[in-house]
Coordinates of C-alpha atoms in Angstrom, one line a residue:
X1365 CA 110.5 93.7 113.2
X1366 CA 110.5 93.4 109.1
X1367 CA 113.2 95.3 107.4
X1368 CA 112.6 97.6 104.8
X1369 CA 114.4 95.7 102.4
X1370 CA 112.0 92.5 103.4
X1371 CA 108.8 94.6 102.2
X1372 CA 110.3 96.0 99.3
X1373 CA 108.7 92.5 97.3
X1374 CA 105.1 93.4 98.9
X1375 CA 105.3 97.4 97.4
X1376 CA 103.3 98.4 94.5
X1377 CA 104.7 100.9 91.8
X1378 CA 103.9 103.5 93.7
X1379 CA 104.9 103.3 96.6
X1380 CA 108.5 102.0 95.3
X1381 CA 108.8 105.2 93.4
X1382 CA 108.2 107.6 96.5
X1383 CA 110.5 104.8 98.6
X1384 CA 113.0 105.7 95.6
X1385 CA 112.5 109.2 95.8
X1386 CA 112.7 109.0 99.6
X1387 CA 116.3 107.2 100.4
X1388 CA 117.8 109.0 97.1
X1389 CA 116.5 112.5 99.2
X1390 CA 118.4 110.8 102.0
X1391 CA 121.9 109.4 100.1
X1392 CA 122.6 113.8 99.6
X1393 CA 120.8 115.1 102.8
X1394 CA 120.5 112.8 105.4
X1395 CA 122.5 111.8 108.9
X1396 CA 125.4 108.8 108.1
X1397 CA 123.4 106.2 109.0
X1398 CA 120.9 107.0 106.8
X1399 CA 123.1 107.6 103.9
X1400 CA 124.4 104.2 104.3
X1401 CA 120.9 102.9 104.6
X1402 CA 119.5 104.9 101.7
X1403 CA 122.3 103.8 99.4
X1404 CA 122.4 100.0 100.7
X1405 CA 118.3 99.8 99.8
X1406 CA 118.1 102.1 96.5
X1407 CA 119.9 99.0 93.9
X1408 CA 117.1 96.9 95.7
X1409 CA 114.4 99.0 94.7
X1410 CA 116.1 99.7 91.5
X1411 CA 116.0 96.1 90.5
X1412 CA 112.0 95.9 91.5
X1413 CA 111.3 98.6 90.1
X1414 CA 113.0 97.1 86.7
X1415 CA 111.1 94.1 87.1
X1416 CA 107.8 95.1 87.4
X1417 CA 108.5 97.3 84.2
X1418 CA 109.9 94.2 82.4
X1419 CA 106.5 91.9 83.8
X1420 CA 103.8 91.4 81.3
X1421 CA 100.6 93.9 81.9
X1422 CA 97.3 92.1 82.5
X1423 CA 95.1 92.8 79.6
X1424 CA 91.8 94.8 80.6
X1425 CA 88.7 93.7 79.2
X1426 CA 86.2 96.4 79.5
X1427 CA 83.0 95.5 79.5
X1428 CA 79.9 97.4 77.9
X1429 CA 77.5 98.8 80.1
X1430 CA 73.8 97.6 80.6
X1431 CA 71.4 99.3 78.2
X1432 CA 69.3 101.7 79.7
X1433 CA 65.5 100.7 80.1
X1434 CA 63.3 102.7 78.6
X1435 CA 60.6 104.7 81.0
X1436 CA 57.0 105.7 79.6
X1437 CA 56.9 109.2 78.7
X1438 CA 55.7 111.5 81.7
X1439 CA 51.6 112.4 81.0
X1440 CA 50.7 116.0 82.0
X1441 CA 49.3 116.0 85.8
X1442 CA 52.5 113.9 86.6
X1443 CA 54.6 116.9 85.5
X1444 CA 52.3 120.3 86.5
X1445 CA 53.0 122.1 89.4
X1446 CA 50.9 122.8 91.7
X1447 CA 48.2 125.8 91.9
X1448 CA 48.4 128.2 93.6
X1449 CA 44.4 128.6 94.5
X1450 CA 44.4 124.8 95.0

């Protein structure tokens, strides 16, 4: 079985913060093995976290959107509604 510290690598932003939110939660309130555990893996995700922050960001190109076509105008017995003696 992976370790956590072995998918730490694979995590997004995300799901490191929540991680990081997670074990710190545990360091103050959890059993002693998973205060040890919590406090071994937090300078892990501390340094991810750092370098993800330090990594360049992609630059997003947005691209225009198609211009609508232009529809004929509706003539009148397209747009009537129906009689009632009909």
């Amino acid at each position: 079985m992976t370790s956590l510290a072995d998918k730490i690598p694979t995590l997004n932003e995300a799901d490191l913060k929540a991680l990081r939110a997670n074990a710190a939660r545990l360091v103050e309130h959890g059993s002693a093995v998973q205060v040890t555990t919590a406090a071994d893996i937090l300078p892990l995700i501390d340094a991810r976290l750092a370098e993800i922050a330090s990594a360049p960001k992609p630059v997003v190109v947005r691209k225009r959107a198609a211009p609508k076509k232009k529809l004929a105008p509706v003539t009148g017995h397209q747009t009537a509604l129906p009689d009632k003696t009909a």
